[in-house]
Short mmCIF file of C-alpha atoms and ligand atoms in Angstrom, two decimals:
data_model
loop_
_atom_site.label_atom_id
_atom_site.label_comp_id
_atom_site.label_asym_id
_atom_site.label_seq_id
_atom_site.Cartn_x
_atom_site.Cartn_y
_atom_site.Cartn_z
CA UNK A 1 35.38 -6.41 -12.52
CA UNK A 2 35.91 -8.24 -15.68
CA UNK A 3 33.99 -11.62 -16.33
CA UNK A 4 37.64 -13.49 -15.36
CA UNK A 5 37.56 -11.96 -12.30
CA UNK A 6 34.10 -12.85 -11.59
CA UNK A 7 34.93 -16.61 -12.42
CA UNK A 8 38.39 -16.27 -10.61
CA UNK A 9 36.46 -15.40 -7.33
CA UNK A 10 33.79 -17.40 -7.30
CA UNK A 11 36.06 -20.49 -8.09
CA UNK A 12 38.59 -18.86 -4.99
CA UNK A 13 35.67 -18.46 -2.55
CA UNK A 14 34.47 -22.09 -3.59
CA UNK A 15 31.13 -21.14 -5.21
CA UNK A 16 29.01 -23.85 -6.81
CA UNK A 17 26.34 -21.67 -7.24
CA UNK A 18 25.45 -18.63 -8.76
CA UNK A 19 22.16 -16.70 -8.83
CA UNK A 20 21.28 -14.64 -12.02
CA UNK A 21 18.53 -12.41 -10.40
CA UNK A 22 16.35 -9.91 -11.57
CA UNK A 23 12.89 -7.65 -9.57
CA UNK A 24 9.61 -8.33 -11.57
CA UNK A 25 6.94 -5.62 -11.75
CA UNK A 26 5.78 -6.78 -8.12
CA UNK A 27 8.86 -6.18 -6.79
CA UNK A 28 9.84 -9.17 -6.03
CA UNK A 29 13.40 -10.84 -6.38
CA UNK A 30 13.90 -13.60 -8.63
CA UNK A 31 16.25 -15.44 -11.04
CA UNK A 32 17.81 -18.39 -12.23
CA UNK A 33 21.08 -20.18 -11.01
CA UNK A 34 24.36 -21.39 -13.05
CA UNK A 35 26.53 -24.18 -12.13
CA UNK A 36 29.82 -22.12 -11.33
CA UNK A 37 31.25 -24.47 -13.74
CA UNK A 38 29.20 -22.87 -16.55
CA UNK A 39 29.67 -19.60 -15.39
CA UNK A 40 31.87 -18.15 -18.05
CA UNK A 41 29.82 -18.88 -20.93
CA UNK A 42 26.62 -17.55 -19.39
CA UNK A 43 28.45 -14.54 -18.29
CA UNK A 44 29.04 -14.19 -21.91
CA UNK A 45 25.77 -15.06 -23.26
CA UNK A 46 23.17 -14.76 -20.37
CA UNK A 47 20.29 -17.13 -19.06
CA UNK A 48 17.51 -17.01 -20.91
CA UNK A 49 14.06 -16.10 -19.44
CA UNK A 50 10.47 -16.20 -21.02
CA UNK A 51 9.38 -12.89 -20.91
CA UNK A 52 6.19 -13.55 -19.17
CA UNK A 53 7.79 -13.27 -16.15
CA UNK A 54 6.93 -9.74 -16.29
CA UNK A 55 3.36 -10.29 -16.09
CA UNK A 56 3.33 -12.15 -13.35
CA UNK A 57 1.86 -11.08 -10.57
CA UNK A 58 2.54 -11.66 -6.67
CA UNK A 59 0.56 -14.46 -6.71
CA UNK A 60 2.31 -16.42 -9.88
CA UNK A 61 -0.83 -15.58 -11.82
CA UNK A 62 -0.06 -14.43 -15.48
CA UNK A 63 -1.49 -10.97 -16.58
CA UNK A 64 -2.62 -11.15 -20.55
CA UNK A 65 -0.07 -9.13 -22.68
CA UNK A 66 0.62 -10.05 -25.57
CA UNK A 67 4.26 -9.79 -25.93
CA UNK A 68 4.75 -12.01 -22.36
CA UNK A 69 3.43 -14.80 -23.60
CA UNK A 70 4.67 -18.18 -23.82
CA UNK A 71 6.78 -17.70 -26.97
CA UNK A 72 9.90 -15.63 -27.08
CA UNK A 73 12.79 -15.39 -25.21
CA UNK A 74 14.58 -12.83 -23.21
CA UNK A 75 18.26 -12.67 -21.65
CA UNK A 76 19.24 -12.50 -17.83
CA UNK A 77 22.55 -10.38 -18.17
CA UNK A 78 24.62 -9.82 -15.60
CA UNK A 79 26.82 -7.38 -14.57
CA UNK A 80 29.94 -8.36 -12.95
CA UNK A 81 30.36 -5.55 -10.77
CA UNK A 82 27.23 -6.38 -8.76
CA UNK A 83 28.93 -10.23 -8.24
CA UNK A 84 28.99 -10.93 -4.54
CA UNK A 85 29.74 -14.02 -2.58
CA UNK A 86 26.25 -14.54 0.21
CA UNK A 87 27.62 -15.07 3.30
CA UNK A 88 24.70 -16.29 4.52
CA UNK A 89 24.62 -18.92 1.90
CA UNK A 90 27.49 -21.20 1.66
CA UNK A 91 28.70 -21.73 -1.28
CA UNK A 92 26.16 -19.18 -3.74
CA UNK A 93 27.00 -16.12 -5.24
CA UNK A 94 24.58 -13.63 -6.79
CA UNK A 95 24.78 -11.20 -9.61
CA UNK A 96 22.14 -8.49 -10.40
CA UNK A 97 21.35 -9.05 -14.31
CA UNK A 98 19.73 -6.72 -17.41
CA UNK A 99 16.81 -8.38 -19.31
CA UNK A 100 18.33 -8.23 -23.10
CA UNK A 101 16.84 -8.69 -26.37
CA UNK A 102 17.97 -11.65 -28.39
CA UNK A 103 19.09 -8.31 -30.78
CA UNK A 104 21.47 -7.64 -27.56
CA UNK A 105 19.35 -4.28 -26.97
CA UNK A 106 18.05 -3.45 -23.66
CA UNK A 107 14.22 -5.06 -23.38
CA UNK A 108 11.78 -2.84 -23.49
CA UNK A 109 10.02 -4.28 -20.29
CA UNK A 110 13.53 -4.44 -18.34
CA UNK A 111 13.50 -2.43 -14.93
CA UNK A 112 17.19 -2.04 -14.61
CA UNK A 113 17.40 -0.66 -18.27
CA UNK A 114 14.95 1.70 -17.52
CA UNK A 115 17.05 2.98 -14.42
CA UNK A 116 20.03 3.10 -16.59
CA UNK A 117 18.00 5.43 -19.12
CA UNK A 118 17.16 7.67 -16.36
CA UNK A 119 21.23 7.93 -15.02
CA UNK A 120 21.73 8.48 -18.56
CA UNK A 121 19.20 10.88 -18.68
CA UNK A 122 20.20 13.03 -15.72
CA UNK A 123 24.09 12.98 -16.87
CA UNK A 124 23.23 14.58 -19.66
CA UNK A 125 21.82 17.77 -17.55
CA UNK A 126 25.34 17.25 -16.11
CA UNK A 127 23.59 15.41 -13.14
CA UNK A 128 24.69 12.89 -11.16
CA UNK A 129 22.68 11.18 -8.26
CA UNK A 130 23.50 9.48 -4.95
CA UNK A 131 20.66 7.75 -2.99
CA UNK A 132 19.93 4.98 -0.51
CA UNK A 133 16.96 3.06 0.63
CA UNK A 134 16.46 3.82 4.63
CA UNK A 135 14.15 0.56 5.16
CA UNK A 136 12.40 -0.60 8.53
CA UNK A 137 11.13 -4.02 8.90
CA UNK A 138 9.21 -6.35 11.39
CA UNK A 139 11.04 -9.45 12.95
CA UNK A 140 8.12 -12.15 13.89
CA UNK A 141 7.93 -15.78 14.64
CA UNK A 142 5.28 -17.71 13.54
CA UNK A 143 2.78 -19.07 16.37
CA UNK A 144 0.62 -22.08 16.28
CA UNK A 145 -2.25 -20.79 14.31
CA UNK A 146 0.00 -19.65 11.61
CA UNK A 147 -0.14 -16.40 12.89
CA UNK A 148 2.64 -13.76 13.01
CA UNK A 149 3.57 -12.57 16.27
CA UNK A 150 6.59 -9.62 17.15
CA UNK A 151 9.67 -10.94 18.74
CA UNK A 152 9.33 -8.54 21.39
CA UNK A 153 7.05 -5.03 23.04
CA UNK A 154 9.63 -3.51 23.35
CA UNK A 155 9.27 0.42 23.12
CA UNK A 156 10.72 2.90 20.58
CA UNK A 157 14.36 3.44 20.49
CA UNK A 158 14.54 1.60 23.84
CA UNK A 159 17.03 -0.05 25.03
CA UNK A 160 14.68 -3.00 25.52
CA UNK A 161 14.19 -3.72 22.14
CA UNK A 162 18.24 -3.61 21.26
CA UNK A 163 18.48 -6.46 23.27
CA UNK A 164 15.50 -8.33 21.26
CA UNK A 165 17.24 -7.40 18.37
CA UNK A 166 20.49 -7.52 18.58
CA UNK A 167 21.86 -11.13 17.99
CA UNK A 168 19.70 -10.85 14.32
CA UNK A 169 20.91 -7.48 13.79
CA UNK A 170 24.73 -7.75 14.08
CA UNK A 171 24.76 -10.68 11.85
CA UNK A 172 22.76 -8.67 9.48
CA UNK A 173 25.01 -5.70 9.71
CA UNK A 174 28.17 -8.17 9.07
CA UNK A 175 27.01 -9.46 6.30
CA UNK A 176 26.08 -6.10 4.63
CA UNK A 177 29.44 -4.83 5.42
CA UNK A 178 30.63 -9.03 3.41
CA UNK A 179 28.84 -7.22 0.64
CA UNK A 180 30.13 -4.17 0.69
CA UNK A 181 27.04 -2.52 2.11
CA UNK A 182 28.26 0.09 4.66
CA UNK A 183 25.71 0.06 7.46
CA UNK A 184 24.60 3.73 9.34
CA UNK A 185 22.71 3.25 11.74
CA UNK A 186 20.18 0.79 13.53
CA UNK A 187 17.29 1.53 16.15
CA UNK A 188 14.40 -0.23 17.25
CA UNK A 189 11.27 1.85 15.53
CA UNK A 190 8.32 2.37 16.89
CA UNK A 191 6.22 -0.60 16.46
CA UNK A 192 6.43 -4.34 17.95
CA UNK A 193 9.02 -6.21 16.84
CA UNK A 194 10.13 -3.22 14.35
CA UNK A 195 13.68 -2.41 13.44
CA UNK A 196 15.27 0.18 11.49
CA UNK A 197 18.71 -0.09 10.03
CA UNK A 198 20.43 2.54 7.91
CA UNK A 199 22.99 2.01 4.90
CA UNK A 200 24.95 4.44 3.12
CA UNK A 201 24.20 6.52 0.08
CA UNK A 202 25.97 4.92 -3.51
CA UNK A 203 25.39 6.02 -6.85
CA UNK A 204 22.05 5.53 -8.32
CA UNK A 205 22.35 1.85 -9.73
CA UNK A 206 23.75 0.75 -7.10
CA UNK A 207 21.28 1.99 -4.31
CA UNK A 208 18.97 0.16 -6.20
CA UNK A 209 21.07 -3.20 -6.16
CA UNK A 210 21.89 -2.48 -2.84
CA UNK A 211 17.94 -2.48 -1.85
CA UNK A 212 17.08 -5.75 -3.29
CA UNK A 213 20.36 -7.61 -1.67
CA UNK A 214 19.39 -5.62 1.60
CA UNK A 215 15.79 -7.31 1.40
CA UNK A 216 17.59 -10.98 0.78
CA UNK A 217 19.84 -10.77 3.51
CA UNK A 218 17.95 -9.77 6.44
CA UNK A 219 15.36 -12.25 5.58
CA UNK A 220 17.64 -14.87 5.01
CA UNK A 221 19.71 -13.61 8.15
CA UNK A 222 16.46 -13.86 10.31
CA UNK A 223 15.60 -17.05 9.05
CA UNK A 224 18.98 -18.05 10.47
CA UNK A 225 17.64 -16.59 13.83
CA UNK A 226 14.36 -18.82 13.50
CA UNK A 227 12.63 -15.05 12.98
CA UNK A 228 10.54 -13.94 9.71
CA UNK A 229 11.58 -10.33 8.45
CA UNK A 230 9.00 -9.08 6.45
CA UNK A 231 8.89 -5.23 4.63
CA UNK A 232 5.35 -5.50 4.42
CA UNK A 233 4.61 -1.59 4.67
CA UNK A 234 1.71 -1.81 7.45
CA UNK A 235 2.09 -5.49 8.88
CA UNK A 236 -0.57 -5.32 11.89
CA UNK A 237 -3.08 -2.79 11.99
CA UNK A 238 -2.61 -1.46 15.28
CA UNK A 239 1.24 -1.05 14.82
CA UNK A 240 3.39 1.28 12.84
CA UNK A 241 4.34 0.92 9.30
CA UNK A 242 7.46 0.24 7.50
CA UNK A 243 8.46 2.85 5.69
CA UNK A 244 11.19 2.52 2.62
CA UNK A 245 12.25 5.75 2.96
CA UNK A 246 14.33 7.16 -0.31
CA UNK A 247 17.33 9.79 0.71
CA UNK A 248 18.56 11.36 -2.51
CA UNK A 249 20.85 14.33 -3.73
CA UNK A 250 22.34 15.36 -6.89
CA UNK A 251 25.64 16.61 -7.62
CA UNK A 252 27.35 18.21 -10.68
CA UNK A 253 29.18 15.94 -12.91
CA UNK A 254 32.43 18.39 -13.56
CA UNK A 255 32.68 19.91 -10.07
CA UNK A 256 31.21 17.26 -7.96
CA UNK A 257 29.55 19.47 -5.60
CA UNK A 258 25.79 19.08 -4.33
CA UNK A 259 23.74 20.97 -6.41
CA UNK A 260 20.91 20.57 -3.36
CA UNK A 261 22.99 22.94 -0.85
CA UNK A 262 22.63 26.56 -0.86
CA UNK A 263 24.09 28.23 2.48
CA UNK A 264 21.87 31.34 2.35
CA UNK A 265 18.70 29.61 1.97
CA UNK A 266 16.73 29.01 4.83
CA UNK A 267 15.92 25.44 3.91
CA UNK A 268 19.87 25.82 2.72
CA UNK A 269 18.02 23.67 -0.40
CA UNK A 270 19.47 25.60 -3.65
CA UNK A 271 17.05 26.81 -6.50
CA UNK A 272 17.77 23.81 -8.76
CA UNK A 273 16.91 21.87 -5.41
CA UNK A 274 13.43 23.49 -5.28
CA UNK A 275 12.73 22.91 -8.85
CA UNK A 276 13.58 19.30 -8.17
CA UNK A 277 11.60 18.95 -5.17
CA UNK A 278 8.60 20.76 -7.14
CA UNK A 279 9.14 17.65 -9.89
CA UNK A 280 8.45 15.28 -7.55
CA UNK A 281 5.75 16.94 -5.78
CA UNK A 282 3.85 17.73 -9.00
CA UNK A 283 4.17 13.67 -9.87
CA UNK A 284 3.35 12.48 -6.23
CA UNK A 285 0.08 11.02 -7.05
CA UNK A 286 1.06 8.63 -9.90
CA UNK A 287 4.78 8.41 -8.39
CA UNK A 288 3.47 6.87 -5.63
CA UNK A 289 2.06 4.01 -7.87
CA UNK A 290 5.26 3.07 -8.32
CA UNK A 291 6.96 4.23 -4.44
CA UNK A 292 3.89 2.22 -2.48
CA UNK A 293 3.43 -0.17 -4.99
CA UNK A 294 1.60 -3.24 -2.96
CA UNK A 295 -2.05 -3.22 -2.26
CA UNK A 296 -0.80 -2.91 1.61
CA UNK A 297 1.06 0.15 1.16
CA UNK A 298 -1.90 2.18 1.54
CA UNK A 299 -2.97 1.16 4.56
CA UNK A 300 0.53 2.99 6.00
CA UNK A 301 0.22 5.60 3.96
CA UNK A 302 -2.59 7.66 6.17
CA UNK A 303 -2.51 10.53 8.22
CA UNK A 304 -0.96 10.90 11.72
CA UNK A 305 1.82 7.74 11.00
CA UNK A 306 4.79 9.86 10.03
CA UNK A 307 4.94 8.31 7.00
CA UNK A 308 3.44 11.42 4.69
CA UNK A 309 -0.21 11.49 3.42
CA UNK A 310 -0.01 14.84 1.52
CA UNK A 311 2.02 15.70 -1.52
CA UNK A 312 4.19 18.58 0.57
CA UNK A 313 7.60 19.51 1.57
CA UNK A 314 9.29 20.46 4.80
CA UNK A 315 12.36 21.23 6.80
CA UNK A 316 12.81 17.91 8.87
CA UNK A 317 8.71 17.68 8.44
CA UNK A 318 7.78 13.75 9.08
CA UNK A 319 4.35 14.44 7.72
CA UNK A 320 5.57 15.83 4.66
CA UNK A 321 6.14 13.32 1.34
CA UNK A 322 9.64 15.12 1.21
CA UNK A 323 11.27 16.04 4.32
CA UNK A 324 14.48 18.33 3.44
CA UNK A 325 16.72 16.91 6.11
CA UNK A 326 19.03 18.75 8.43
CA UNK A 327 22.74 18.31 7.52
CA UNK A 328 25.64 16.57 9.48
CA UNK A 329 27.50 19.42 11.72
CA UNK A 330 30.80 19.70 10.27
CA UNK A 331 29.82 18.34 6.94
CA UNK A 332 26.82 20.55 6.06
CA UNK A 333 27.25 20.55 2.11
CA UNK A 334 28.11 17.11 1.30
CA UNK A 335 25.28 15.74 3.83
CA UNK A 336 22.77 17.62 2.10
CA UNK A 337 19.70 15.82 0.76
CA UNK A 338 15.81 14.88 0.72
CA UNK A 339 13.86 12.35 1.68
CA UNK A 340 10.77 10.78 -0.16
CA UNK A 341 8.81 8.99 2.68
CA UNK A 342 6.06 8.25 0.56
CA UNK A 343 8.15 5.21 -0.51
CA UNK A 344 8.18 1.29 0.67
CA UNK A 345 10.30 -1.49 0.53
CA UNK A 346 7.28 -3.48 -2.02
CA UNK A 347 8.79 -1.41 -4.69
CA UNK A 348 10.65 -2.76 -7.59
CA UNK A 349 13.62 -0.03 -6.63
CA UNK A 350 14.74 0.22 -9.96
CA UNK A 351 11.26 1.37 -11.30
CA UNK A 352 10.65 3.53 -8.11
CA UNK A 353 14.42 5.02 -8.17
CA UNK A 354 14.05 5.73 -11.79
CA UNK A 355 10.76 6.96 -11.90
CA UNK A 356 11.21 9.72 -9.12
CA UNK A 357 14.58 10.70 -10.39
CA UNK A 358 12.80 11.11 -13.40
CA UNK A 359 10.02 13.37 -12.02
CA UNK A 360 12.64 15.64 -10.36
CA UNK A 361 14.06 16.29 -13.49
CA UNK A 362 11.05 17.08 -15.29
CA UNK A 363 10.74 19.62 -12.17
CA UNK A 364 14.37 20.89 -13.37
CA UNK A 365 13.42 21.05 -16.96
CA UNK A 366 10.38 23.17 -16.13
CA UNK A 367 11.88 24.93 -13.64
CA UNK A 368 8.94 24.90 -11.44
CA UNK A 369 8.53 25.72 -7.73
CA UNK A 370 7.19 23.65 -4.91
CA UNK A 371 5.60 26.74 -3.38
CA UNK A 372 5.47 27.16 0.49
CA UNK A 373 7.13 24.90 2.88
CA UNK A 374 4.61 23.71 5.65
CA UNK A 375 6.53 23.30 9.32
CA UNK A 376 3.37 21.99 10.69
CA UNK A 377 1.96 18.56 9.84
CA UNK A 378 -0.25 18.98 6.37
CA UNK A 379 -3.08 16.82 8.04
CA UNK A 380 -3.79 19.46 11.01
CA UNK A 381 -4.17 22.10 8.04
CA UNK A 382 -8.30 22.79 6.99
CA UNK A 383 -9.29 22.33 3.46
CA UNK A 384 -8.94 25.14 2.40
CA UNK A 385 -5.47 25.76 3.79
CA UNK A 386 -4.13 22.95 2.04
CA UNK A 387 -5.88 24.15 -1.31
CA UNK A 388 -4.31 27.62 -0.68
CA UNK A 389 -0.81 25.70 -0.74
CA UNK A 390 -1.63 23.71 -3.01
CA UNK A 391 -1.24 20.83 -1.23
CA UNK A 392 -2.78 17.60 -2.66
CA UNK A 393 -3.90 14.34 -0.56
CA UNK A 394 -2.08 10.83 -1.72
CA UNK A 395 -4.16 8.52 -3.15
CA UNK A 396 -5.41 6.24 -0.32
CA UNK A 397 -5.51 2.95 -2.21
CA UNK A 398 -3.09 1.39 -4.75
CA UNK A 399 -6.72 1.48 -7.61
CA UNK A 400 -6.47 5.35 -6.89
CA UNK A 401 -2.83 5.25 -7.57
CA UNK A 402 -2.37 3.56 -10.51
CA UNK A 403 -5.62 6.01 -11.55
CA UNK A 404 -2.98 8.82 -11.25
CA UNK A 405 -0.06 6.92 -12.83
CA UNK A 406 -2.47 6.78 -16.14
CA UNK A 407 -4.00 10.15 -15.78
CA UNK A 408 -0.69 11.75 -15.78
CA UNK A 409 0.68 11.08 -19.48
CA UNK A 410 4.57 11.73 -17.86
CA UNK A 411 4.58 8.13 -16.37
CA UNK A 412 3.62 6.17 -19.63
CA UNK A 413 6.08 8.46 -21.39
CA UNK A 414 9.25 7.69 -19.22
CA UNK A 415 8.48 4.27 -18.12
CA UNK A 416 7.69 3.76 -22.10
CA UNK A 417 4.54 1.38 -23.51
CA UNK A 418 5.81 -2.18 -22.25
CA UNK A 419 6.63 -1.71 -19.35
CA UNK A 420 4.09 1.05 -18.52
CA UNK A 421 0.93 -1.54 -19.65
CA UNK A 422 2.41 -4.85 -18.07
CA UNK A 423 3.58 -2.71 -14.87
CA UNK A 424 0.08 -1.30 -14.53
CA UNK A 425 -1.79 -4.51 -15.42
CA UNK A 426 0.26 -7.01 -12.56
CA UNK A 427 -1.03 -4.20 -10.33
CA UNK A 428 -4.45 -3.99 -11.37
CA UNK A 429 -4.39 -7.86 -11.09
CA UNK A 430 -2.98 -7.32 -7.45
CA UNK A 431 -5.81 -4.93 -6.44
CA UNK A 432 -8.49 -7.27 -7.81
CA UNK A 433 -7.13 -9.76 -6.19
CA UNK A 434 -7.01 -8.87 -2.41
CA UNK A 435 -10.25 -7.10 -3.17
CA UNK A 436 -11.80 -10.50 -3.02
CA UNK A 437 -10.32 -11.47 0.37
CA UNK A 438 -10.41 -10.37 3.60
CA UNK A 439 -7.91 -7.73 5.54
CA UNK A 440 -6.16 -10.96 7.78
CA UNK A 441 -5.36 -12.37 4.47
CA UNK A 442 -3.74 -8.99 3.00
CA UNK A 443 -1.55 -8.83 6.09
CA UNK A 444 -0.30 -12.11 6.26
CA UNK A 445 0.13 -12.17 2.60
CA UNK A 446 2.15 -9.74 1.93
CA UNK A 447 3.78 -9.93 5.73
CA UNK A 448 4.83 -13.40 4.19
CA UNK A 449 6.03 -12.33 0.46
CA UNK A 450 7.63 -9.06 1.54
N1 LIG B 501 7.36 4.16 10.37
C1 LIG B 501 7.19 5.42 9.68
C2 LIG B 501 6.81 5.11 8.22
O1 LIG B 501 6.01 4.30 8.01
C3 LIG B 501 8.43 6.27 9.74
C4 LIG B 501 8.83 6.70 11.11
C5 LIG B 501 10.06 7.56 11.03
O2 LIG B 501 11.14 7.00 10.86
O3 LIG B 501 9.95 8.78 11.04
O4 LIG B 501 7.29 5.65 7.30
MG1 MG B 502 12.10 5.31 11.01
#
């Protein structure tokens, strides 16, 4: 779509507003919003932004760097082929923007930039790379003591809980499918008042669009319903987490064909698919920095909750950090791909997309090896098992992760120096933060931002 088109539809669909948004380094979604009568000429030249934004943490508390300050000036650029109309908000339209330079080059500190480097990156190896977010969430009302409380008990994948969830859900899944978002599959997960609902697989960019208007509009959807949606990864203690699971696969530029299937391996995962799998692996400890990236992540990421504690790999292994998934009967090749489950929805997707793309292909350039599959869970395994396959423990709190992210020079390298310091520093400020306050306050914090 062209910038005319954009302004031809959102004058047809009888837009007044239109949302310029962008995902700070907390991951959350924000912007700033046009008249639709202006809409052309900031199409053209952008909204601008102060870039302090990006050191801003979840709690609107500026981080000190010195180029996020209160002086200067950065761009909100969108691109018109991410215009949609909300359905579930009469009359506003959204567009996922670029942060530009006032010298019209990317800005250093701009997530979606630094995705775009990384598709860049990987099309030069010839690479190209489908993906999808596979997110779970918690539907809750609020009770009178300001707590939040499931919508139902219902059981996993029970019948029970598609009734719960059901009104909520098909409204959701209509207005993915308003947005172009083709939904998969939907099942009520294991914990109280948790959901899980599957979209397809897009090209890389888009995946991580896709995410962030996937967040928006089953919150706003549930908010519809009088229910709050939150991603927070572990929302009550007792319960399950939600996982933000990544499925991802790369193909070959000329031939289009999915350079992850081999038919005479036993994993059927091809060699370049190990050495990509082995990228990952071997930058699991920082990646995660950027995968689990609230304070709360951690407390899902533990042993035991299916949701991968240990840096391994395995054939449709839900302890492992990358399960190689069984393919589709019928369409074995094409269905190929991985999944990172050491991965939530508090993630900035376009850092978290990029950066594990980009730690595959460092795998690829290397040509490393992941070693031995495990086909039991890693966390049943003694010590010295797991040291014999090399098999590391994930950090278990987001101060041990962003330890890793530092200690492995590869993160500040890719990310590059902005947005490597003010990404780090809005998490350090997180950690510090909710290290002052109590767990019920973690919960419902991030049960409420998320
Ligand atoms: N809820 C689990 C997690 O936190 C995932 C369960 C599953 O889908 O296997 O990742
Ligand atoms: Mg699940």
């Amino acid at each position: 779509m062209e910038i005319d088109d954009v302004v031809r539809l959102a004058k047809k669909e009888g837009v007044q507003l239109v949302e310029f948004l962008y995902v700070d380094n907390s991951g959350i979604a924000r912007g700033k919003v046009t008249h639709v009568d202006h809409l052309k000429g900031r199409m053209i030249s952008g909204i601008g932004l102060t870039p302090a934004m990006m050191a801003m943490n979840v709690f609107d508390h500026l981080q000190p760097i010195p180029e996020m300050t209160a002086v200067g000036e950065v761009r909100l650029m969108p691109d018109p082929e991410s215009f949609r109309v909300l359905p579930y908000h009469p009359k506003v339209a959204a567009v996922m923007c670029d942060q530009i330079s006032l010298n019209h080059e990317p800005w250093a500190a701009c997530p979606r930039s630094f995705l775009k480097s990384i598709i860049r990156q990987a099309e030069n190896m010839g690479i190209t790379v489908r993906a999808t977010y596979e997110d779970e969430f918690t539907l809750a009302r609020l009770n009178e003591e300001g707590k939040h409380v499931p919508i139902d008990e219902s059981l996993c994948f029970s019948a029970a809980g598609m009734v719960a969830g059901n009104p909520v859900i098909l409204d959701i899944v209509s207005a993915l499918k308003d947005q172009g978002i083709q939904p998969e599959q939907y099942y009520p997960e294991l914990g109280f008042g948790q959901h899980e609902l599957s979209i397809s697989a897009t090209d890389l960019l888009t995946a991580a669009d896709n995410q962030v208007i996937f967040r928006e509009t089953v919150k706003a959807i549930a908010r519809q319903h009088g229910i709050i949606a939150s991603f927070a990864p572990k929302p009550f203690v007792d319960q399950a987490g939600n996982g933000g699971h990544i499925h991802f696969s790369i193909w070959d530029k000329e031939s289009s064909k999915n350079l992850f299937w081999d038919a005479d391996d036993p994993l059927k995962l091809s060699e370049i698919g190990y050495q990509f799998a082995a990228g990952v692996l071997h930058h699991l400890k920082g990646l995660v920095a950027l995968t689990c990236a609230s304070v709360n992540s951690y407390r899902r990421l533990q042993p035991g909750s299916w949701s991968s504690a240990y840096a391994a790999f395995g054939k449709d292994n839900r302890e492992a950090a990358l399960r190689i998934a069984s393919t589709f009967w019928g369409n074995e090749e094409k269905s190929m791909n991985i999944e990172l489950k050491a991965s939530d929805s508090t993630a900035n997707p376009y850092l978290a997309l990029g950066a594990m793309i980009a730690s595959g292909l460092d795998g690829v350039k290397n040509k490393w090896h992941p070693g031995d599959y495990v086909d039991v869970d890693p966390g049943t395994l003694t010590d010295e098992e797991r040291a014999r396959l090399g098999i590391k423990k994930l950090p278990s709190s987001l101060l041990e992760a962003l330890e890793a992210l530092r200690t492995d020079s590869f993160f500040a390298d890719t990310l590059g120096d902005l947005l490597f310091r003010s990404y780090t520093a809005v998490k350090k400020s997180e950690y510090d933060m909710f290290a002052r306050h109590d767990v019920p306050f973690e919960l419902n914090y991030h049960f409420a931002k998320y």
